[in-house]
Structures are given as C-alpha cells and as structure tokens.
Amino acid sequence: MIDLSTRYLGLSLANPLVCSAGPLCETLDNIRRMEDAGAAAVVLHSLFEEQITVESSQLDRDLSHGAESYAEAVSYFPDMQSYQIGPDAYLEHVRRAKAAVRIPVIGSLNGVSTGGWIAYARKIEEAGADALELNVYYIPTDPDMTAEEVEWRYVDLVRDVKASVGIPVAVKLGHTFSAPANLARRLDRAGADALVLFNRFYLPDFDLENLEVVPHLTLSSSYELLVRLHWVAILHGHVRPDLAVTGGVHTARDVLKAMMAGARVAMMTSALLQQGIEHLTAVREGLLDWMGAHEYESIRQMQGSMSYRSVRDPAAFERANYMKVLSSYALRAGPGPGPA
Ligand SMILES: Cc1cc2nc3c(=O)[nH]c(=O)nc-3n(C[C@H](O)[C@H](O)[C@H](O)COP(=O)(O)O)c2cc1C
C-alpha cells in the first residue's frame, strides 16, 4: 500500500495535493468537489488589504457624508469591482467552507503593510481556518527604496501577523529577491511556519492601438515549475518552515519533482482552471502509478531526495551549471543556418 501522506503547517494531510488560492475556491460547491476529487487541503482566495481598508473608509465616509461616497472610494481600486466579496462575507465563507468539508481550510490574507487590517488574521482564525496564508504581493517601484527596506516589510508583516494568531502562518513570496535564502531564514526567525514558493506576478501588457497599459493574465505551464524546484531544493534543510510549491504544477510528474526537491505539498490553480477540478483525481492516480512502478512506498521517502543537500552534484544548482548548460546547447544544436 503506497502512503501518500504528508505533513504541512502541522496538519496531517492524506496526500500532497493542495488547491491554491484562486477563483475556484470562491464557491462551496467547488470546494466540496476538490475534496471529492482528492485535494488534501484548500487555500481560499485572498482577502485583500484594499478590500479591508476600502470598506473601513467606506464606513467612515458613510457616517459623515452619505453612502454615495463609496463609489469614489472604490474608484482608487478599479479592480475592486470584480472582488465583490467584502471582509464580513469572506469570514462567513471561511465558516461555511469549514462546515462543508473535512479537509483543512487555509485562509488567505493578501497585503503589503502592517496596520489595522491585519486584525483580520485573528478574525479568519476565529472563523475556523486551520491555518493562514499571507500573500505579500509587493512591487517596489520606488528607486529610493532599498532591498533591505523591502525585505523588512515582509519580516515585519510576518512577525505582526504571527503575534496576532495562534494558527500556523504560511508566507507566499515572489522570486525576485537578491538573496532569497537569507530572506527565507529571516522569515523563519520571524515565525513563518511555511514558505509558499512562488507567487506569479501578473505583468501588464501594452495596448498599442489605445496606448494603454492593460492587465494581462495567462495561466501557467509546467515550465514555470523549474524556478520553484530550484529554490525549494536549495532551501530544503536550511530553514525550519515547511516548503510548498505553487506555480507550474500540472501533472503527477510535476508533483513528484516538487516532493523530491523538498516540498511538503504541491499546489494547483491553473491546471484546475484549464482541466477541471476532477483533474486532481488523475494526478493522484498518476502519483500512485509512478511510485508503484518505481518501488516507492511513501511520499515522505522521496521528500528532499533531490535537494541541494542530497544530490551527488550540488553544483548543478549553482553557477557551475551555467557554463555547462550553455555549452551543451551549442553542442546539441550544431551549426545553425549560415548568413544568407
Ligand atoms: C485567476 C487567478 C486568481 C488568483 N487569486 C489568488 C488569490 O486570491 N490569492 C493568492 O494568493 N493567489 C491567487 N492566485 C495565484 C494562485 O494561487 C497560484 O499561486 C498561481 O496561479 C500559480 O499557481 P498555478 O501555476 O498552479 O496557477 C490566483 C491565480 C489565478 C490564475
């Protein structure tokens, strides 16, 4: 009997498949389908700092100027129109999701600053969430801001959130740091219980006809997994927080790679948006088939087996690999078409 179980954020999970925060988690019906299809846990879509601050400024304005000022407040956040669900409705969603399924439900807070809004971490805990994921989606556009200052934002936020809740806290990060391993260690010291690697940044595109900058969202492919594997493999064994992979997990092979790099769980959103929630069942079966064929007895047995610390040639993760890769391409590709 192959054992798929894993531990993440102090939770015992039946397998490493977790649905990451996204639009599919907005309905209870989908969350039930995720459980039925084999998800071991679900991260709810985020409650955004802007949703909380807009709602509290709405309340202030309503009290002093009348309700029509809300339209003005939300106009600062054009995208807020599509995030209809306010903080109270979010908390209710956490409560209902907990009542609807047996798998752990992880709440998600998305923001960049410490402040009153993080009181919602406590409220999400009180609503019954088993853990909290903190998504720090921050784009430092100010040229006067140093890397050190950017990193302190993350560390301060994690410390403040940890001080206000008793449930485990995961931190979801982007990958554009100068020294990711050092930041991981500082987040570890600030109390992070897991690091979720990595956020995908949604890069705006240009509309050439209207000369506008337009939002642009593409779903991921398995290729995006590679940067996650790289950093999970490097961090495994060097920091205390559990590691989770988000980004580019589409197939059973992707999940196996994430486990071998050293992740406790592999999260999916794009794959489920593209192929449907029931794709989880195929991924779970794919895990069992591969592990059976390769005589693995458990997921735990493979976790970290391909990490920086475990592989025979850790230079493969470093600069040494860079020259090797470049030269191997030149050899394989051979001479290209010559000048016309
Ligand atoms: C439409 C959409 C909505 C998302 N909403 C959230 C969100 O509310 N909070 C969050 O932390 N991540 C959100 N994500 C990011 C996903 O949780 C995930 O980290 C990312 O899509 C990379 O994983 P994937 O390659 O499996 O899609 C969203 C992704 C998509 C595609």
Short mmCIF file of C-alpha atoms and ligand atoms in Angstrom, two decimals:
data_model
loop_
_atom_site.label_atom_id
_atom_site.label_comp_id
_atom_site.label_asym_id
_atom_site.label_seq_id
_atom_site.Cartn_x
_atom_site.Cartn_y
_atom_site.Cartn_z
CA MET A 1 0.00 0.00 0.00
CA ILE A 2 1.59 3.28 -1.10
CA ASP A 3 1.48 6.02 1.52
CA LEU A 4 0.82 9.45 0.02
CA SER A 5 0.50 11.26 3.34
CA THR A 6 2.49 14.34 4.24
CA ARG A 7 2.59 16.98 6.95
CA TYR A 8 2.18 20.66 6.22
CA LEU A 9 1.74 23.52 8.69
CA GLY A 10 1.39 20.98 11.47
CA LEU A 11 -1.55 19.37 9.66
CA SER A 12 -1.64 15.72 8.68
CA LEU A 13 -2.64 15.56 5.04
CA ALA A 14 -3.74 12.47 3.14
CA ASN A 15 -1.61 13.45 0.14
CA PRO A 16 0.44 16.43 -1.06
CA LEU A 17 -2.20 17.89 -3.42
CA VAL A 18 -3.48 21.29 -2.29
CA CYS A 19 -5.71 23.68 -4.21
CA SER A 20 -4.07 27.10 -4.09
CA ALA A 21 -5.86 30.40 -3.63
CA GLY A 22 -7.92 31.28 -6.68
CA PRO A 23 -11.35 31.80 -8.11
CA LEU A 24 -12.33 28.14 -7.88
CA CYS A 25 -12.27 28.39 -4.09
CA GLU A 26 -14.98 31.04 -4.08
CA THR A 27 -17.86 28.55 -4.04
CA LEU A 28 -18.65 25.81 -1.57
CA ASP A 29 -19.69 23.53 -4.39
CA ASN A 30 -16.19 23.72 -5.89
CA ILE A 31 -14.54 23.20 -2.52
CA ARG A 32 -16.61 20.04 -1.99
CA ARG A 33 -15.66 18.87 -5.48
CA MET A 34 -11.98 19.47 -4.64
CA GLU A 35 -12.30 17.26 -1.58
CA ASP A 36 -14.12 14.58 -3.56
CA ALA A 37 -11.50 14.68 -6.32
CA GLY A 38 -8.69 14.09 -3.81
CA ALA A 39 -7.43 17.50 -2.66
CA ALA A 40 -5.83 17.15 0.77
CA ALA A 41 -6.38 20.82 1.70
CA VAL A 42 -7.64 24.00 0.16
CA VAL A 43 -6.39 27.58 0.36
CA LEU A 44 -9.24 30.03 -0.02
CA HIS A 45 -8.94 33.01 -2.38
CA SER A 46 -7.46 36.03 -0.63
CA LEU A 47 -8.99 38.75 1.41
CA PHE A 48 -7.10 41.81 0.18
CA GLU A 49 -5.75 44.67 2.28
CA GLU A 50 -7.53 47.03 -0.13
CA GLN A 51 -10.87 45.32 0.48
CA ILE A 52 -10.50 45.88 4.19
CA THR A 53 -9.22 49.44 4.02
CA VAL A 54 -11.77 50.44 1.37
CA GLU A 55 -14.57 49.00 3.45
CA SER A 56 -13.47 50.82 6.60
CA SER A 57 -13.05 54.12 4.71
CA GLN A 58 -16.48 53.50 3.21
CA LEU A 59 -17.89 53.21 6.71
CA ASP A 60 -16.18 56.44 7.81
CA ARG A 61 -17.47 58.29 4.78
CA ASP A 62 -20.98 56.88 5.05
CA LEU A 63 -21.16 58.12 8.61
CA SER A 64 -20.02 61.62 7.71
CA HIS A 65 -21.06 62.21 4.06
CA GLY A 66 -23.65 59.68 3.00
CA ALA A 67 -23.39 56.40 1.13
CA GLU A 68 -22.72 57.83 -2.34
CA SER A 69 -19.06 58.46 -1.42
CA TYR A 70 -18.39 54.70 -1.68
CA ALA A 71 -18.20 54.97 -5.48
CA GLU A 72 -15.41 57.48 -5.08
CA ALA A 73 -13.54 55.25 -2.64
CA VAL A 74 -13.62 52.19 -4.87
CA SER A 75 -12.52 54.20 -7.89
CA TYR A 76 -8.99 54.17 -6.38
CA PHE A 77 -9.11 50.42 -6.77
CA PRO A 78 -10.64 49.75 -10.16
CA ASP A 79 -10.15 46.02 -9.75
CA MET A 80 -12.24 46.06 -6.61
CA GLN A 81 -15.37 45.92 -8.73
CA SER A 82 -14.57 42.31 -9.54
CA TYR A 83 -13.86 41.46 -5.87
CA GLN A 84 -17.40 41.80 -4.67
CA ILE A 85 -16.87 39.84 -1.51
CA GLY A 86 -16.11 42.12 1.46
CA PRO A 87 -14.41 41.18 4.74
CA ASP A 88 -17.57 40.01 6.52
CA ALA A 89 -18.65 37.87 3.61
CA TYR A 90 -15.13 36.43 3.48
CA LEU A 91 -15.27 35.39 7.12
CA GLU A 92 -18.66 33.80 6.51
CA HIS A 93 -17.16 31.93 3.56
CA VAL A 94 -14.40 30.55 5.82
CA ARG A 95 -17.04 29.37 8.32
CA ARG A 96 -19.13 27.70 5.64
CA ALA A 97 -16.16 26.09 3.93
CA LYS A 98 -15.09 24.61 7.27
CA ALA A 99 -18.55 23.21 7.80
CA ALA A 100 -18.76 21.86 4.24
CA VAL A 101 -15.60 19.72 4.09
CA ARG A 102 -13.38 17.61 6.33
CA ILE A 103 -10.09 18.63 4.70
CA PRO A 104 -8.18 21.57 6.23
CA VAL A 105 -9.22 25.01 5.03
CA ILE A 106 -6.50 27.64 4.89
CA GLY A 107 -7.50 31.30 4.83
CA SER A 108 -5.54 33.83 2.80
CA LEU A 109 -4.68 37.44 3.50
CA ASN A 110 -3.12 39.48 0.73
CA GLY A 111 -1.38 42.75 1.51
CA VAL A 112 1.87 44.61 1.97
CA SER A 113 1.72 46.79 5.06
CA THR A 114 1.39 46.20 8.76
CA GLY A 115 -1.57 48.05 10.27
CA GLY A 116 -5.13 47.70 11.44
CA TRP A 117 -6.15 45.46 8.54
CA ILE A 118 -4.11 42.56 9.86
CA ALA A 119 -6.64 42.24 12.70
CA TYR A 120 -8.41 40.15 10.06
CA ALA A 121 -5.81 37.44 10.58
CA ARG A 122 -7.37 36.88 14.01
CA LYS A 123 -10.88 37.02 12.58
CA ILE A 124 -10.01 34.40 9.97
CA GLU A 125 -8.69 32.21 12.78
CA GLU A 126 -11.89 32.76 14.79
CA ALA A 127 -13.93 31.85 11.72
CA GLY A 128 -12.32 28.41 11.94
CA ALA A 129 -9.47 28.41 9.42
CA ASP A 130 -6.90 25.71 10.12
CA ALA A 131 -4.05 27.96 9.03
CA LEU A 132 -3.42 31.27 7.32
CA GLU A 133 -1.51 32.02 4.15
CA LEU A 134 -0.10 35.52 3.92
CA ASN A 135 0.45 36.63 0.35
CA VAL A 136 2.81 39.58 0.22
CA TYR A 137 2.40 40.80 -3.33
CA TYR A 138 4.61 43.84 -3.38
CA ILE A 139 6.19 45.59 -6.34
CA PRO A 140 8.87 48.05 -5.19
CA THR A 141 8.68 50.78 -7.84
CA ASP A 142 10.33 53.49 -5.71
CA PRO A 143 14.01 53.80 -6.75
CA ASP A 144 14.86 55.17 -3.29
CA MET A 145 13.70 52.02 -1.59
CA THR A 146 16.50 49.57 -0.83
CA ALA A 147 16.35 45.79 -0.94
CA GLU A 148 16.81 45.80 2.83
CA GLU A 149 13.75 48.03 3.28
CA VAL A 150 11.67 45.81 1.02
CA GLU A 151 12.65 42.74 2.98
CA TRP A 152 11.87 44.37 6.33
CA ARG A 153 8.31 44.90 5.11
CA TYR A 154 7.94 41.16 4.74
CA VAL A 155 9.63 40.34 8.01
CA ASP A 156 7.65 42.94 10.00
CA LEU A 157 4.38 41.82 8.49
CA VAL A 158 5.03 38.18 9.27
CA ARG A 159 6.07 39.00 12.84
CA ASP A 160 2.95 41.12 13.40
CA VAL A 161 0.59 38.54 11.95
CA LYS A 162 2.21 35.77 13.97
CA ALA A 163 1.76 37.85 17.10
CA SER A 164 -1.98 38.09 16.50
CA VAL A 165 -2.88 34.45 15.72
CA GLY A 166 -2.34 31.01 17.17
CA ILE A 167 -2.84 29.07 13.93
CA PRO A 168 0.15 28.32 11.68
CA VAL A 169 1.10 31.01 9.16
CA ALA A 170 2.46 30.37 5.68
CA VAL A 171 4.08 33.16 3.65
CA LYS A 172 3.67 33.27 -0.11
CA LEU A 173 6.55 35.04 -1.83
CA GLY A 174 7.67 36.14 -5.25
CA HIS A 175 11.06 35.01 -6.53
CA THR A 176 12.65 38.36 -7.34
CA PHE A 177 14.84 38.82 -4.29
CA SER A 178 18.58 39.44 -4.31
CA ALA A 179 19.15 36.92 -1.54
CA PRO A 180 16.17 34.57 -1.29
CA ALA A 181 17.90 32.13 1.06
CA ASN A 182 18.72 34.88 3.53
CA LEU A 183 15.18 36.26 3.38
CA ALA A 184 13.84 32.75 3.97
CA ARG A 185 15.99 32.47 7.07
CA ARG A 186 14.78 35.84 8.38
CA LEU A 187 11.14 34.88 7.76
CA ASP A 188 11.87 31.68 9.61
CA ARG A 189 13.11 33.72 12.59
CA ALA A 190 10.04 35.98 12.33
CA GLY A 191 7.94 32.88 12.93
CA ALA A 192 6.78 31.76 9.46
CA ASP A 193 5.60 28.16 9.60
CA ALA A 194 5.76 27.62 5.84
CA LEU A 195 7.08 29.34 2.73
CA VAL A 196 4.95 29.08 -0.39
CA LEU A 197 7.15 29.45 -3.46
CA PHE A 198 6.43 31.39 -5.64
CA ASN A 199 3.81 33.97 -6.41
CA ARG A 200 3.34 34.62 -10.12
CA PHE A 201 3.40 38.32 -10.89
CA TYR A 202 0.79 39.30 -13.40
CA LEU A 203 2.60 41.58 -15.79
CA PRO A 204 0.61 44.24 -17.60
CA ASP A 205 0.75 44.35 -21.39
CA PHE A 206 0.62 47.37 -23.70
CA ASP A 207 -2.36 48.04 -25.95
CA LEU A 208 -0.63 49.70 -28.91
CA GLU A 209 -3.82 50.97 -30.54
CA ASN A 210 -5.17 52.75 -27.49
CA LEU A 211 -1.78 53.42 -25.87
CA GLU A 212 -2.93 51.92 -22.62
CA VAL A 213 -1.37 49.60 -20.11
CA VAL A 214 -3.74 46.67 -19.80
CA PRO A 215 -3.98 43.85 -17.26
CA HIS A 216 -2.82 40.54 -18.62
CA LEU A 217 -3.34 37.16 -17.02
CA THR A 218 -2.03 33.97 -18.54
CA LEU A 219 -2.27 30.64 -16.82
CA SER A 220 0.96 28.81 -16.04
CA SER A 221 2.64 25.85 -17.74
CA SER A 222 4.89 23.18 -16.22
CA TYR A 223 7.92 25.18 -17.37
CA GLU A 224 7.29 27.64 -14.54
CA LEU A 225 7.86 24.85 -12.08
CA LEU A 226 11.61 24.92 -12.67
CA VAL A 227 12.39 28.10 -10.75
CA ARG A 228 10.35 26.72 -7.85
CA LEU A 229 12.18 23.38 -7.89
CA HIS A 230 15.48 25.21 -7.92
CA TRP A 231 14.78 27.27 -4.81
CA VAL A 232 12.94 24.59 -2.88
CA ALA A 233 15.90 22.28 -3.48
CA ILE A 234 18.29 24.97 -2.24
CA LEU A 235 16.25 25.87 0.85
CA HIS A 236 15.35 22.33 1.90
CA GLY A 237 17.15 21.50 5.12
CA HIS A 238 18.37 25.08 5.59
CA VAL A 239 15.21 26.61 7.03
CA ARG A 240 12.66 25.34 9.53
CA PRO A 241 9.40 26.36 7.75
CA ASP A 242 7.73 23.75 5.58
CA LEU A 243 8.13 24.41 1.87
CA ALA A 244 5.22 24.45 -0.56
CA VAL A 245 5.37 24.79 -4.32
CA THR A 246 2.87 26.94 -6.14
CA GLY A 247 3.27 27.72 -9.82
CA GLY A 248 3.55 25.34 -12.73
CA VAL A 249 2.23 22.19 -11.05
CA HIS A 250 0.11 20.49 -13.71
CA THR A 251 0.88 16.77 -13.70
CA ALA A 252 1.80 13.91 -11.37
CA ARG A 253 5.38 14.23 -12.56
CA ASP A 254 5.38 17.88 -11.51
CA VAL A 255 4.19 16.87 -8.05
CA LEU A 256 6.88 14.17 -7.80
CA LYS A 257 9.56 16.68 -8.73
CA ALA A 258 8.29 19.15 -6.13
CA MET A 259 8.42 16.41 -3.48
CA MET A 260 11.93 15.35 -4.46
CA ALA A 261 13.10 18.96 -4.33
CA GLY A 262 11.88 19.04 -0.72
CA ALA A 263 8.32 20.40 -0.75
CA ARG A 264 5.69 19.12 1.67
CA VAL A 265 2.82 19.98 -0.67
CA ALA A 266 2.29 20.91 -4.33
CA MET A 267 -0.43 23.43 -5.07
CA MET A 268 -2.54 23.84 -8.18
CA THR A 269 -4.73 26.52 -9.69
CA SER A 270 -4.01 26.91 -13.43
CA ALA A 271 -4.21 23.17 -14.06
CA LEU A 272 -7.64 23.01 -12.42
CA LEU A 273 -8.88 26.07 -14.28
CA GLN A 274 -7.74 24.51 -17.55
CA GLN A 275 -8.68 20.87 -16.99
CA GLY A 276 -11.35 20.98 -14.33
CA ILE A 277 -11.30 20.15 -10.64
CA GLU A 278 -11.55 16.41 -11.37
CA HIS A 279 -8.02 16.60 -12.82
CA LEU A 280 -6.89 16.16 -9.21
CA THR A 281 -8.04 12.54 -9.36
CA ALA A 282 -5.88 11.84 -12.40
CA VAL A 283 -2.88 13.48 -10.73
CA ARG A 284 -3.38 11.39 -7.60
CA GLU A 285 -3.63 8.21 -9.67
CA GLY A 286 -0.56 9.26 -11.64
CA LEU A 287 1.36 9.56 -8.38
CA LEU A 288 0.36 6.06 -7.32
CA ASP A 289 1.21 4.59 -10.74
CA TRP A 290 4.65 6.20 -10.91
CA MET A 291 5.51 5.36 -7.32
CA GLY A 292 4.37 1.77 -7.78
CA ALA A 293 6.41 1.36 -10.95
CA HIS A 294 9.50 2.85 -9.26
CA GLU A 295 9.05 0.97 -5.99
CA TYR A 296 8.49 3.93 -3.72
CA GLU A 297 6.48 3.18 -0.60
CA SER A 298 5.77 6.70 0.55
CA ILE A 299 5.87 10.35 -0.36
CA ARG A 300 7.93 11.06 2.74
CA GLN A 301 10.63 8.76 1.45
CA MET A 302 11.14 10.96 -1.60
CA GLN A 303 10.79 14.40 0.03
CA GLY A 304 14.10 16.21 -0.33
CA SER A 305 15.83 13.32 -2.14
CA MET A 306 16.84 15.68 -4.97
CA SER A 307 17.56 18.70 -2.79
CA TYR A 308 20.82 20.61 -2.83
CA ARG A 309 21.92 18.73 0.26
CA SER A 310 21.11 15.31 -1.12
CA VAL A 311 22.21 15.23 -4.75
CA ARG A 312 25.63 13.94 -5.70
CA ASP A 313 26.47 17.10 -7.63
CA PRO A 314 25.07 20.22 -5.90
CA ALA A 315 26.99 22.35 -8.39
CA ALA A 316 24.10 21.57 -10.74
CA PHE A 317 22.16 24.18 -8.77
CA GLU A 318 24.93 26.76 -8.95
CA ARG A 319 26.95 28.84 -11.33
CA ALA A 320 28.94 25.79 -12.37
CA ASN A 321 25.87 24.56 -14.14
CA TYR A 322 25.54 27.75 -16.13
CA MET A 323 28.53 27.21 -18.40
CA LYS A 324 27.69 23.53 -18.76
CA VAL A 325 24.16 24.28 -19.89
CA LEU A 326 25.25 26.91 -22.38
CA SER A 327 27.92 24.72 -23.90
CA SER A 328 25.66 21.66 -24.01
CA TYR A 329 23.19 23.65 -26.06
CA ALA A 330 25.83 24.74 -28.55
CA LEU A 331 26.97 21.12 -28.97
CA ARG A 332 23.49 19.75 -29.38
CA ALA A 333 22.22 22.45 -31.67
CA GLY A 334 25.20 22.27 -34.05
CA PRO A 335 25.72 24.96 -36.66
CA GLY A 336 22.59 26.96 -37.41
CA PRO A 337 21.64 28.36 -40.79
CA GLY A 338 24.55 30.48 -42.04
CA PRO A 339 24.32 34.04 -43.25
CA ALA A 340 22.03 34.46 -46.24
C1 LIG B 1 -7.45 33.84 -11.66
C2 LIG B 1 -6.49 33.66 -10.51
C3 LIG B 1 -6.80 34.19 -9.25
C4 LIG B 1 -5.90 34.07 -8.19
N1 LIG B 1 -6.22 34.58 -6.97
C5 LIG B 1 -5.33 34.48 -5.95
C6 LIG B 1 -5.64 34.99 -4.66
O1 LIG B 1 -6.74 35.50 -4.40
N2 LIG B 1 -4.67 34.90 -3.71
C7 LIG B 1 -3.46 34.31 -3.92
O2 LIG B 1 -2.63 34.24 -3.02
N3 LIG B 1 -3.17 33.78 -5.13
C8 LIG B 1 -4.07 33.86 -6.13
N4 LIG B 1 -3.74 33.30 -7.35
C9 LIG B 1 -2.44 32.65 -7.53
C10 LIG B 1 -2.55 31.12 -7.35
O3 LIG B 1 -2.89 30.78 -6.03
C11 LIG B 1 -1.22 30.43 -7.70
O4 LIG B 1 -0.24 30.77 -6.73
C12 LIG B 1 -0.70 30.79 -9.07
O5 LIG B 1 -1.73 30.76 -10.04
C13 LIG B 1 0.41 29.84 -9.51
O6 LIG B 1 -0.03 28.52 -9.50
P1 LIG B 1 -0.53 27.73 -10.82
O7 LIG B 1 0.62 27.65 -11.76
O8 LIG B 1 -0.96 26.40 -10.29
O9 LIG B 1 -1.66 28.52 -11.38
C14 LIG B 1 -4.65 33.41 -8.40
C15 LIG B 1 -4.38 32.84 -9.65
C16 LIG B 1 -5.27 32.95 -10.70
C17 LIG B 1 -4.93 32.32 -12.02
#
